[in-house]
Each structure stands twice: as C-alpha cells, then as structure tokens.
Coordinates of C-alpha atoms and ligand atoms in Angstrom, one line a residue:
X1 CA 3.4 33.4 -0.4
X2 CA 4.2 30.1 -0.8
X3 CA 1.5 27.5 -1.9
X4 CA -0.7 26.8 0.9
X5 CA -2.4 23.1 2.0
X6 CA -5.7 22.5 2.7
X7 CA -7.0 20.4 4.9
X8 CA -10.7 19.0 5.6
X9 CA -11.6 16.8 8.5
X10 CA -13.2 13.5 7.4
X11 CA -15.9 13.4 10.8
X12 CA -16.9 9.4 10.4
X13 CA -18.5 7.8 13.8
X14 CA -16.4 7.7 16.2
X15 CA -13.2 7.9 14.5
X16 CA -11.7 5.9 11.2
X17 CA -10.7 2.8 12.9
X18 CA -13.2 0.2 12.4
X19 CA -13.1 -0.4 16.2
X20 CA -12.4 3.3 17.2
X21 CA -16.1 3.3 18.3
X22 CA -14.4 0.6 21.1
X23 CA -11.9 2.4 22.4
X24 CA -11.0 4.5 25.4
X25 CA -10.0 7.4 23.4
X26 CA -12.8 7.6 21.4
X27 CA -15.9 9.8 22.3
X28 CA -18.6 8.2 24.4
X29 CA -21.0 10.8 23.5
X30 CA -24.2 9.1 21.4
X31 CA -23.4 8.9 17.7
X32 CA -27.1 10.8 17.2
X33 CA -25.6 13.6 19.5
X34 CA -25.4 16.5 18.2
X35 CA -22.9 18.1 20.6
X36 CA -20.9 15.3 19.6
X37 CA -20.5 16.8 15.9
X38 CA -21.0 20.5 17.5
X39 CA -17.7 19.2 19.7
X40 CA -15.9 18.3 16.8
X41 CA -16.5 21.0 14.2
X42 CA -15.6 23.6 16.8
X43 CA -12.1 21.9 17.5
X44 CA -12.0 21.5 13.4
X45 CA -12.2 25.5 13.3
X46 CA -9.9 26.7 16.4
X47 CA -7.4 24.1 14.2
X48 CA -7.6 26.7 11.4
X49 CA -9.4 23.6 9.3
X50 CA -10.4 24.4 5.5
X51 CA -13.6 22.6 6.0
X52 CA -15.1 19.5 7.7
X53 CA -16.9 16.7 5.7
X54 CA -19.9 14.0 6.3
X55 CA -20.0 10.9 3.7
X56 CA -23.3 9.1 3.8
X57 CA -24.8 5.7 2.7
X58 CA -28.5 5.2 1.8
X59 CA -29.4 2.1 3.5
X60 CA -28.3 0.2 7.0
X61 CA -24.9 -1.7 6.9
X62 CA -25.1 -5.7 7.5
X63 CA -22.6 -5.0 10.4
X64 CA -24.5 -2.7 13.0
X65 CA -24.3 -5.7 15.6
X66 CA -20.8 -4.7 15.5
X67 CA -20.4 -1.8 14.3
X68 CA -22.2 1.8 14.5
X69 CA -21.7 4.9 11.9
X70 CA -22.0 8.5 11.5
X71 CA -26.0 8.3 12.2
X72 CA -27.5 11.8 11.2
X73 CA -28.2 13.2 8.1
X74 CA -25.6 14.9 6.8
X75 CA -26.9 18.1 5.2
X76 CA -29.5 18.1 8.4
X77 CA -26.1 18.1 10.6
X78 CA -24.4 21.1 8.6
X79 CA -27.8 23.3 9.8
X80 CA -26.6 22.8 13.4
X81 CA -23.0 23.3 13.0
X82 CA -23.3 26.4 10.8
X83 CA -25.2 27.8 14.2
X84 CA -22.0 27.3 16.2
X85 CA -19.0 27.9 14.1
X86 CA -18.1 31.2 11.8
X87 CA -15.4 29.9 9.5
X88 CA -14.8 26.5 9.1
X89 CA -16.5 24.9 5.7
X90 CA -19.3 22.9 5.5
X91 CA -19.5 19.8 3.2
X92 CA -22.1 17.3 3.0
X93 CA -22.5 14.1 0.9
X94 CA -25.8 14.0 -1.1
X95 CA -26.8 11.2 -3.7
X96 CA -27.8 12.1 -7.7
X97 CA -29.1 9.1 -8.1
X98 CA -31.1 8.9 -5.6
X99 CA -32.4 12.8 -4.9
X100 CA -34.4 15.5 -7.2
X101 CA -32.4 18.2 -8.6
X102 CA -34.6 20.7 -7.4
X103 CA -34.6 19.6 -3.7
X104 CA -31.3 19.3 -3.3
X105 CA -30.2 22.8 -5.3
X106 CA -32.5 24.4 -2.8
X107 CA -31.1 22.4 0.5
X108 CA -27.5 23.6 -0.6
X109 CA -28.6 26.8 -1.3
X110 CA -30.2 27.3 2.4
X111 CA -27.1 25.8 4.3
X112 CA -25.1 28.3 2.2
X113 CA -27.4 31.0 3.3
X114 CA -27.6 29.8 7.1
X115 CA -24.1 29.2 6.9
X116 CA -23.1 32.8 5.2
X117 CA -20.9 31.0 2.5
X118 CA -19.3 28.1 3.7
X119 CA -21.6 25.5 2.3
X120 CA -20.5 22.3 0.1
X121 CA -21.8 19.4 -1.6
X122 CA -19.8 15.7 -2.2
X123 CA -21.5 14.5 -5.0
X124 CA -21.9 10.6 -4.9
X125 CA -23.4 8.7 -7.5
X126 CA -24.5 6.2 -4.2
X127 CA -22.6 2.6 -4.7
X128 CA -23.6 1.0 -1.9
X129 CA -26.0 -2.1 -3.6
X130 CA -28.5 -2.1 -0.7
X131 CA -29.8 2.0 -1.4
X132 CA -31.7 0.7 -4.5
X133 CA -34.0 -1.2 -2.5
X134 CA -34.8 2.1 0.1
X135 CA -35.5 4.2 -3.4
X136 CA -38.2 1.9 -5.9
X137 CA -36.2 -1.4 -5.3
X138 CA -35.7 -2.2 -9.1
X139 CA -32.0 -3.2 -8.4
X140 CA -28.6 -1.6 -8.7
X141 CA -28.3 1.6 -10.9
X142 CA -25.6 0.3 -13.0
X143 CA -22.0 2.5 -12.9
X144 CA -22.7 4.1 -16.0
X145 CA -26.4 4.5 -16.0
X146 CA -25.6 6.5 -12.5
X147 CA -22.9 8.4 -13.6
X148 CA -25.3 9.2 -16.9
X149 CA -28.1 10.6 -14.7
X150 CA -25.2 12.5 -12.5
X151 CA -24.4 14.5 -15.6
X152 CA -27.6 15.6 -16.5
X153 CA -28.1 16.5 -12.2
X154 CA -25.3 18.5 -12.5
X155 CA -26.7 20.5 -15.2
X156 CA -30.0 21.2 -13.6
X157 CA -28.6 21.9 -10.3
X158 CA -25.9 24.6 -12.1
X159 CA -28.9 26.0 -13.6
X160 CA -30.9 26.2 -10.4
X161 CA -28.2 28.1 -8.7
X162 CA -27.6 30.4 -11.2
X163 CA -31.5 31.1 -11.8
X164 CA -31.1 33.9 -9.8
X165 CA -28.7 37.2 -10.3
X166 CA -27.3 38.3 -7.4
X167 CA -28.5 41.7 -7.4
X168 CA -32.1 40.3 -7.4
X169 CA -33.4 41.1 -4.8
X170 CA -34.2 44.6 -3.7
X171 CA -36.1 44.3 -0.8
X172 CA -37.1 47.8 0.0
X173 CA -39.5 47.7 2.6
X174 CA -40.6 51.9 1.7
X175 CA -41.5 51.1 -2.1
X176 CA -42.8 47.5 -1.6
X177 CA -40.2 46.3 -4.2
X178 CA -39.0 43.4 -3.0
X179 CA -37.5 41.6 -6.2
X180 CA -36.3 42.5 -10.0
X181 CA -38.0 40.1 -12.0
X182 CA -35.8 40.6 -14.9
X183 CA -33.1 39.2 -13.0
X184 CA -34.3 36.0 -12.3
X185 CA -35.0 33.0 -14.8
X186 CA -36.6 29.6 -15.8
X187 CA -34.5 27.0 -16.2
X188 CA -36.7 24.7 -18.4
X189 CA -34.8 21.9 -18.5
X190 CA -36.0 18.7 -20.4
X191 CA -33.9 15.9 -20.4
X192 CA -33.9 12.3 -20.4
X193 CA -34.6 11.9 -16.5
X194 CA -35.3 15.2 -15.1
X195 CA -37.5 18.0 -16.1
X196 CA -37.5 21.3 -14.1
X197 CA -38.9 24.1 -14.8
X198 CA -37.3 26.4 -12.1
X199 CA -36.2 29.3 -11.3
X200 CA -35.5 27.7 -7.8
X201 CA -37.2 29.6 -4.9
X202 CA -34.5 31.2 -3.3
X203 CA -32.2 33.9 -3.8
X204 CA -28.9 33.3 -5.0
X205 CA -26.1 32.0 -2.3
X206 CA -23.7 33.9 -0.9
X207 CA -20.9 31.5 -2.6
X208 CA -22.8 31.8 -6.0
X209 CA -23.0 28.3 -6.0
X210 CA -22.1 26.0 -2.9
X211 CA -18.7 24.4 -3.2
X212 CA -18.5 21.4 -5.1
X213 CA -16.3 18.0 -4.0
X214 CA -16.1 14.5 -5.7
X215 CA -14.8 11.7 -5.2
X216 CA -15.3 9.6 -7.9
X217 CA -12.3 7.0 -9.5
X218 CA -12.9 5.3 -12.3
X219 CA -12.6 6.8 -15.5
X220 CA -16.0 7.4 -15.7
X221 CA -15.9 9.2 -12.6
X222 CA -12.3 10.9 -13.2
X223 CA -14.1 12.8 -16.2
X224 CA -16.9 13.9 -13.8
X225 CA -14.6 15.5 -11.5
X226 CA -12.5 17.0 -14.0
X227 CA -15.9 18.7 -15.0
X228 CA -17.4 19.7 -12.2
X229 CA -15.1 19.5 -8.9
X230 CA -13.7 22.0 -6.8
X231 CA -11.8 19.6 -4.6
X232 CA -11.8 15.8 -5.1
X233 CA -11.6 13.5 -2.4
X234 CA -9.2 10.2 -3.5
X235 CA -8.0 6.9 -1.7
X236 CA -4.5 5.8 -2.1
X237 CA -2.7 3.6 -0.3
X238 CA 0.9 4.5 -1.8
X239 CA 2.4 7.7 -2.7
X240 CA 2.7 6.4 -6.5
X241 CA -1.0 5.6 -7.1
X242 CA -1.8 9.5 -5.6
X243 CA 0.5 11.3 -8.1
X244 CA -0.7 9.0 -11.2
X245 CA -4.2 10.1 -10.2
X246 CA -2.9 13.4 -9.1
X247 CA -1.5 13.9 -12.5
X248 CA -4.2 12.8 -14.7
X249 CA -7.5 14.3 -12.7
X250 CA -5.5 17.9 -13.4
X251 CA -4.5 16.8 -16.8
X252 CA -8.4 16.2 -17.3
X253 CA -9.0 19.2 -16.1
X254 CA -7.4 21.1 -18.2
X255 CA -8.9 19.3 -21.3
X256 CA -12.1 20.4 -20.0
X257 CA -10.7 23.8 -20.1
X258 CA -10.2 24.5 -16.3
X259 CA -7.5 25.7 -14.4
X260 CA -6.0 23.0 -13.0
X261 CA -5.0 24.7 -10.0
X262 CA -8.8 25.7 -9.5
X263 CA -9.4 21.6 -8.9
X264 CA -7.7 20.9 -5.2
X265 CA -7.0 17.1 -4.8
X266 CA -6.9 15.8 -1.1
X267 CA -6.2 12.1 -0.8
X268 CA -7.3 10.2 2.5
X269 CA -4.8 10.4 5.5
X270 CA -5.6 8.3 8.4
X271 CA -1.9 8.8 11.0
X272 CA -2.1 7.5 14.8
X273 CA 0.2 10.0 16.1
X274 CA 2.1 9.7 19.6
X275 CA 5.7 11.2 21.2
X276 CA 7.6 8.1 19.7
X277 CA 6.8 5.9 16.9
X278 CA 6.9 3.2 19.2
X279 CA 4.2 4.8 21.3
X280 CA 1.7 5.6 17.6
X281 CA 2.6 1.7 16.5
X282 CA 1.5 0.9 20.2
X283 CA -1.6 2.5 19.8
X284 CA -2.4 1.3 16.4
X285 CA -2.1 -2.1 17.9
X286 CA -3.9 -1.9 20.4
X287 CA -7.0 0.1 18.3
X288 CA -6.5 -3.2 15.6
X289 CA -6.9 -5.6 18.4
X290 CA -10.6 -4.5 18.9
X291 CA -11.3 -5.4 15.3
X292 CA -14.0 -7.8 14.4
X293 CA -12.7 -9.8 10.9
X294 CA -16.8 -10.4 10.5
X295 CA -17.3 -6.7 10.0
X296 CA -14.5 -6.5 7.0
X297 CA -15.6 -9.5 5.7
X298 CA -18.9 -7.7 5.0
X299 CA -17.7 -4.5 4.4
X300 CA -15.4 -6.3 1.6
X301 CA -18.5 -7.9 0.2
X302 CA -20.2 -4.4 0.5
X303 CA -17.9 -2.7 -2.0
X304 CA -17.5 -5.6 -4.3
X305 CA -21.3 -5.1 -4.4
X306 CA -22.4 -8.2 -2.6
X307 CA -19.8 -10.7 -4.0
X308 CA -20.0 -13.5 -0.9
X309 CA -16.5 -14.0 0.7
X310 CA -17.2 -15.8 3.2
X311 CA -15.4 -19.5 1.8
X312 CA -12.5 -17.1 2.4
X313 CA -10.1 -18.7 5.1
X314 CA -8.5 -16.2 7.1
X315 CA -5.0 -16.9 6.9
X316 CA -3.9 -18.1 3.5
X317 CA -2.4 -15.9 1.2
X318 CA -4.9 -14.1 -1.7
X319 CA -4.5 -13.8 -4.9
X320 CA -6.6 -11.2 -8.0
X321 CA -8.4 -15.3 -8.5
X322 CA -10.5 -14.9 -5.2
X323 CA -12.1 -11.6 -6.5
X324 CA -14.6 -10.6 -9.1
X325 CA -13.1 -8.8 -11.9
X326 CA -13.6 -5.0 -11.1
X327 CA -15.1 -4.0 -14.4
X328 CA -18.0 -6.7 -13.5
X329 CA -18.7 -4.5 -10.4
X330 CA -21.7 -2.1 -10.3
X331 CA -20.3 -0.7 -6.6
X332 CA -17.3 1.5 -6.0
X333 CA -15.5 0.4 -8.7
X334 CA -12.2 2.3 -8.3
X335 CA -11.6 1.2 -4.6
X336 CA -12.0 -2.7 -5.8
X337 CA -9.3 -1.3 -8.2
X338 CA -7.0 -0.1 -5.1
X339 CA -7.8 -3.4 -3.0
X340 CA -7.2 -5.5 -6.0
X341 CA -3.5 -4.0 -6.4
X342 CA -3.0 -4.5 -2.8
X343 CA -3.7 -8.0 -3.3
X344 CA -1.2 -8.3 -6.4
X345 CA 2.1 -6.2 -5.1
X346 CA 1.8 -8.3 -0.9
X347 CA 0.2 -11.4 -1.9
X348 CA -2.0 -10.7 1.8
X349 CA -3.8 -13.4 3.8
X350 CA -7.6 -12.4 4.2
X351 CA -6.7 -11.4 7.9
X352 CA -4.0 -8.8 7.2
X353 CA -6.3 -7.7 4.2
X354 CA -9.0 -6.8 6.4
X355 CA -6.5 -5.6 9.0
X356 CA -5.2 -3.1 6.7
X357 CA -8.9 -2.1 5.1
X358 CA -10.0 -1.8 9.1
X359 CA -7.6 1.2 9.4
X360 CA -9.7 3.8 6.8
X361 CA -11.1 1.7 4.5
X362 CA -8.5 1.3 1.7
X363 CA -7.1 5.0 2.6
X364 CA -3.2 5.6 3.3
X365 CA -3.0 4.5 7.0
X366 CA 0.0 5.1 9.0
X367 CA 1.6 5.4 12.7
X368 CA 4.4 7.8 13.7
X369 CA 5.4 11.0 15.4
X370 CA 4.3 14.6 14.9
X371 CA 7.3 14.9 12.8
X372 CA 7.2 12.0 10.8
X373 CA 3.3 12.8 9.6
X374 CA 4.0 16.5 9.0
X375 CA 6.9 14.9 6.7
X376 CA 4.8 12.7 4.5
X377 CA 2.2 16.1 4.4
X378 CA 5.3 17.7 3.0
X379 CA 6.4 15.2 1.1
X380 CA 3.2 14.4 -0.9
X381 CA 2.3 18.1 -1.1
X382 CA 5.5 19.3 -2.8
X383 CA 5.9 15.7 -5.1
X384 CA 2.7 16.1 -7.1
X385 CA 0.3 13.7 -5.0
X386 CA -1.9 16.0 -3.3
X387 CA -3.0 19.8 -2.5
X388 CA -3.5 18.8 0.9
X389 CA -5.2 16.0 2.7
X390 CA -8.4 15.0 4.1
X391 CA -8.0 14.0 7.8
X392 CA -9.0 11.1 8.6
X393 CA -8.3 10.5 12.6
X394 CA -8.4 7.0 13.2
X395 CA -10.0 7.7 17.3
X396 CA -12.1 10.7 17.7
X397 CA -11.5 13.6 19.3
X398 CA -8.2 11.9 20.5
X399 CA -6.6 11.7 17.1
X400 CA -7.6 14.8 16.3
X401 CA -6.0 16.3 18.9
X402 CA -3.2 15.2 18.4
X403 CA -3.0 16.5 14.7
X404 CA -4.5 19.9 15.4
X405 CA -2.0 20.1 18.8
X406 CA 1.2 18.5 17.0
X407 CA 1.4 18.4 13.4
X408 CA -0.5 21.5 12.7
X409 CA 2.2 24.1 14.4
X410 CA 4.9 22.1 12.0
X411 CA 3.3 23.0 8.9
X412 CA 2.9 26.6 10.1
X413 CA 6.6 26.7 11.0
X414 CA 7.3 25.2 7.6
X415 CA 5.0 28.1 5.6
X416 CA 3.1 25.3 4.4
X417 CA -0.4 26.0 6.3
X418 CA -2.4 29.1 7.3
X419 CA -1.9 30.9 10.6
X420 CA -5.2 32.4 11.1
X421 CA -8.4 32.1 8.2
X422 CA -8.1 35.4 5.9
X423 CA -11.3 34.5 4.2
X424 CA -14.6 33.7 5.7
X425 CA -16.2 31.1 2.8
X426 CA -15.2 28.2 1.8
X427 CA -15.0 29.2 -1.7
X428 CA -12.6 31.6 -0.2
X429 CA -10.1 28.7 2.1
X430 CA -9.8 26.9 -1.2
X431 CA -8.1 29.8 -3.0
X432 CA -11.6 29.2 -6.0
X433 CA -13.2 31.9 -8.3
X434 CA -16.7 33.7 -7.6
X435 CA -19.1 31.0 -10.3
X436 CA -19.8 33.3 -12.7
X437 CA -23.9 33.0 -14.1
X438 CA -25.1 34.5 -17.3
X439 CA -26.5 37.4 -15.2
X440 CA -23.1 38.2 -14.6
X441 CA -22.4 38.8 -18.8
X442 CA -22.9 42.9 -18.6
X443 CA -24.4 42.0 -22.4
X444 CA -27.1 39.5 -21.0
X445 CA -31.0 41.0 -21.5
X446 CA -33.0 40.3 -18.2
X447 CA -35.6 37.6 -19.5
X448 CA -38.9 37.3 -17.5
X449 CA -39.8 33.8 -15.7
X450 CA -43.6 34.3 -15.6
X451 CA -46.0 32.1 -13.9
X452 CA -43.6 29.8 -12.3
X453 CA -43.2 33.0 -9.4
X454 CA -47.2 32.6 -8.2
X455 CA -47.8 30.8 -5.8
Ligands
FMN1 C1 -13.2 10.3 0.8 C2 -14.3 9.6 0.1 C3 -15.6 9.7 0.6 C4 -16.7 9.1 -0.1 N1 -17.9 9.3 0.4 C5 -18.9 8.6 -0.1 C6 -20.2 8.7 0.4 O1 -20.4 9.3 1.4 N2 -21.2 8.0 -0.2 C7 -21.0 7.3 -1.3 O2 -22.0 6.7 -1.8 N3 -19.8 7.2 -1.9 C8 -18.8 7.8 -1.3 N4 -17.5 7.7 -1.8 C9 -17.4 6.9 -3.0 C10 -17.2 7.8 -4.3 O3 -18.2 8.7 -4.5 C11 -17.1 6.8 -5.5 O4 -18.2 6.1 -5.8 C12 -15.9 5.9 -5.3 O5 -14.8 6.6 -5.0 C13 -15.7 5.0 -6.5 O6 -15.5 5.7 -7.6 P1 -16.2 5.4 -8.9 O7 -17.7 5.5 -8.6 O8 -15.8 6.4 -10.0 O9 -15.8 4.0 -9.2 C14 -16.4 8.4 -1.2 C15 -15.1 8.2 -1.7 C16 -14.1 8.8 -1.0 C17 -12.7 8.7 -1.6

C-alpha cells in the first residue's frame, strides 16, 4: 500500500479565522456547548479523521471584548466526546510547567481507558506570559527553565504509565485475586523538581501509554520532540520552511535513536474552499473583513511575550527593527521566528501583517478549490514537508465540510488517504508501535511496590 496521510482536525472556537466566530457560516451554538464539540468530533469521525485536537492557554486573552476561544477544558472535553464517538483519536493539550506529573499521567490514563485507546497528550511547555500569574505569580518560566522541568515531566510521567504490566490485573471475582503485585512498581523518582513515588493508581492503558504530540520549534524544543513525540504539530507559512523542519526534526530523531518514520510531522493547514477559486478568495474576503486589527495587535504582543506594539502605524511598511529580537523572548519563540521571516522576505505593513496572522495564526493559509487544496496535500506529502496535515478550517462546521465533502474523496481516489479506519486506537491510525515497559523484558523479575498500594 502506498504511504498513507494523516490528518487531525485542529477544533479552535468557532473556526480559525480570527473573525470566524462572526460569520454566518460559523456555528452559533455557545462556545461552552458541549454538543457543539460532540457536533464536530462526530463529523471529524464519519470523515475517516486520524484524530481531533484541543490547544489550550492558561490564563484569559486581553482580546475577549472581541474575541471568544475554545472555552472548556480540554482533557474535561475528551471525557464527553469519547462517550459519543468509537474511532476517531482524542488529543488534548496539557501544560508541564504548570501541572503535577502524577495528576496528569493519571488524567491521560483514564481518557485512554474511557476512550478504549484513542487517547493523546500535546505537551506544551505553556508560553503564553499571563499563565504565570494563575500558577504562584513569580513571573515567566523562562524558555529553558520550562523546557528543563518538561524533560524531567516526561520522565516521571513514562514511568507512571509503565508502573503497571499489562497483565496486572487478574480480577477474578471466584478467588478474590484481584491484582499481581509483582507486576506492578514504584517509580521513586527524585529529581530536581518532582518527586513521586508512584506506582500510579490505575491499571495500565489500553495504548500502553496515551499518544504523544508536540509542538515545540525552537531548538530546544526540536530536541524535545525528536525525544518524545509521536506526531508533532508545526507552523509554516511556506513549503520551504516545512521541509527544512521536516528534514531536521526526523534527522533528530534518528540521532535519538528512533525510527524516523515512527515521528509523523503535520504542519498547520488552514484552506477556505469553494466550487471556483474565485468563490474560496470571495469568501476569504469577506471572513477578513470581520477582522478587528485591535485583536492582532494584542495577539502579536501576546507571542512576543508582552512586547507593546501599539506606536505601530497600521499602514507603513515593517521591518526585523520594530521587533524584539526573538532569542530575547521567553514566549513562543519559534513562531516570532516564522513572523519575523515574514517581515524580512514582503517587507508588510502592520495591517497586512495582522491580516495574514488573522487567518491561523502564523499557519499556511490559503483559498482555492477542492482540487487545488487536495494538490498542495499531495504536493507537500510526497516533497518531504509533511506526513499529513492538521486541519485547520478557517469557519466551523462550514469549512469542515467542505474538506471532509470535497477534498477528502480526492485523496482517496489518489491512494493517498484511508477509506474506512482498519484500526480502532490512535496508536493504531498513526501506523506507531505498542510502548514497550520493562514488564514487557520476558528477563525482568517482578519487584514488589509495598506500602504505596494501602490506602
Ligand atoms: C498546532 C500548534 C498548537 C499549539 N498549541 C499550544 C497550546 O495549546 N498551548 C500552548 O501553550 N502552546 C501551544 N503551541 C505552542 C508550542 O507548544 C510551542 O510553545 C511553540 O510552537 C513555540 O515553540 P518553542 O516553545 O520551541 O519556541 C502550539 C503550537 C502549534 C504549532
């Protein structure tokens, strides 16, 4: 068969679009609906989707006179769509800086379980300046500090997972036996910020451990997802950026020892699709025109991690002088990286900047037919830039819609994209190996975990 594409839907308020939340197309359902995600996940699924995806931010945006957001809690909303779906994946952002280890190896853990193996975690370091002051309020976690404490996370939460073999438990209600101690284990971690004891309290998941996405850009966070993710989420906003990260996140890989075809990468795609390209560049218009400049303004302070634009006249050119020098910034460094080429290679005025940024947020943006998107899928796919993409419909479910309805079909006929699921976890949709666990080593003696079990 030939190599396959994966695709996750990126569900973000009402659509990507900025303004999306403004227009006719979009949902008018609440944004703390829950049918509204329900809606959504279950078109994501009859669409053959790899897996759907919530990002989240730790503190309230300075634009919510203008502008709303995804408003739920993202692991909380993968509880209520693993009740009403049976295939599609499940992935959830959750912060290491600002989380335990222990709670969130255990929330994992149970959506795997509720979900029967379709569970996954985007590990985010949290960049967003304004969290720190919701979680002791000493200031920023610097870059490297957070990417520091991530590493050791990682470690305890691996751990946690695999405390438990997954012939464990025996649960035989005639003999009373309901677990084998000697295959489950302490952890005992002691590091320099966490110390856990473990074994977690909960069997092992059905995925061995939940999925595991990134989507980190700098180098720092390159080497992070070269060591630990499944599937990396990226933003690109040309075809030449994706394949020099393409190339070097699965030449990292490999130096870590992985396979690199065991590390999927799925760039941002954000396409208004209609019948002509006339019609998509129509629509894009008319979505832009809804667009606030005072929103981007703050947003683009946001991720240059407060830096004030505001002097900023709309409508003369820009140039790398009117921004903060990347490696000074304690926020999402690698996307001031991608707005700071922008800047360099079209000379933009502030105005068409934040036009552009409105879009997806620094994410590849474009309007065309069904044809034209399936196409660049192709195109990227089979030139080294991707493994497939995450979806970002700009209006939603409108744009959705038209993907699942349009561009889909054209990747089946092409062999590129799966006609019906053959697997049923997500570990399984991603083409990824079972996680082996020391219990899995036929040489490994059973240790005992003593006291940590009473409770
Ligand atoms: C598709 C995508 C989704 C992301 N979602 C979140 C998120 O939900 N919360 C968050 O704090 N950061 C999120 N990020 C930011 C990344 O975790 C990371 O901080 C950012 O890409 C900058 O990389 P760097 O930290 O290595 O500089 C996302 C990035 C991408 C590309």
């Amino acid at each position: 068969m030939k190599r396959q594409l994966h695709l996750n839907l990126f569900i973000h308020g009402r659509g990507h679009h900025e303004a999306s939340w403004r227009h006719p197309d979009s949902s008018s359902l609440p944004l703390t609906d829950i049918r509204y995600y329900q809606d959504l996940a279950q078109r994501a699924e009859a669409a053959l989707f790899d897996s759907i995806f919530f990002a989240d931010q730790l503190a309230l945006g300075g634009d919510v006179a203008q502008a709303p957001r995804t408003w739920l809690e993202p692991i909380t909303i993968l509880a209520a769509l693993a009740a009403v779906t049976s295939r599609v994946g499940l992935i959830a952002t959750a912060s290491t800086t600002y989380t335990e280890p222990f709670n969130l190896a255990r929330q994992f853990a149970s959506i795997d379980h509720i979900s029967n193996g379709r569970a996954a975690w985007n590990i985010v370091t949290s960049w967003l300046a304004a969290a720190a002051e919701n979680f002791g309020g000493t200031g920023q976690v610097a870059h490297a500090d957070r990417y520091a404490r991530g590493e050791e996370f990682m470690s305890v939460v691996k751990a946690l997972w695999d405390s438990w073999a997954s012939d464990a438990v025996i649960d035989d209600q005639t003999t009373g036996a309901y677990a084998r101690l000697g295959r489950i284990r302490s952890i005992n971690h002691r590091g320099d910020f966490y110390r856990v004891t473990g074994p977690l309290n909960m069997p092992r998941c059905p995925q061995g451990r939940p999925v595991l996405v990134q989507a980190g850009s700098s180098d720092t966070g390159r080497r992070f997802a070269a060591r630990y993710a499944d599937a990396v989420f990226t933003a690109h906003m040309a075809k030449a950026t994706a394949q020099e990260f393409y190339a070097d996140l699965k030449a990292l890989a490999a130096a870590e020892g992985r396979r690199p075809d065991e590390v999927l990468i799925l760039p941002g795609l954000s396409a208004m699709i209609a019948g002509t390209e006339a019609e998509a560049e129509r629509l894009a218009r008319e979505v832009n025109e809804l667009t606030d400049p005072e929103v981007g303004r703050k947003r683009l302070s946001g991720r240059f991690g407060g830096h004030d634009f505001s002097h900023l006249p709309l409508d003369r050119s820009l140039s790398p002088a009117d921004f903060p020098d990347p490696a000074s910034v304690e926020a999402a460094r690698s996307r001031t990286e991608v707005i700071l080429n922008l800047v360099k290679r079209d000379q933009p005025t502030l105005r068409q900047l934040l036009g552009y940024l409105a879009g997806a947020r620094g994410h590849f943006v474009t309007a065309g037919t069904p044809e034209q998107v399936a196409d660049l899928i192709e195109d990227w796919f089979t030139n080294g830039a991707a493994d497939g993409f995450n979806i970002m419909p700009p209006l939603l479910p409108a744009q959705l819609d038209a993907f699942s309805s349009e561009v889909i079909p054209i990747l089946q006929r092409r062999g590129l994209f799966r006609t019906e699921y053959s697997g049923t976890t997500l570990r399984e949709h991603y083409g990824l190996p079972w996680p082996a666990s020391v219990f899995d080593d036929p040489n490994f003696k059973g240790e005992l975990h003593g006291a940590a079990a009473g409770i």
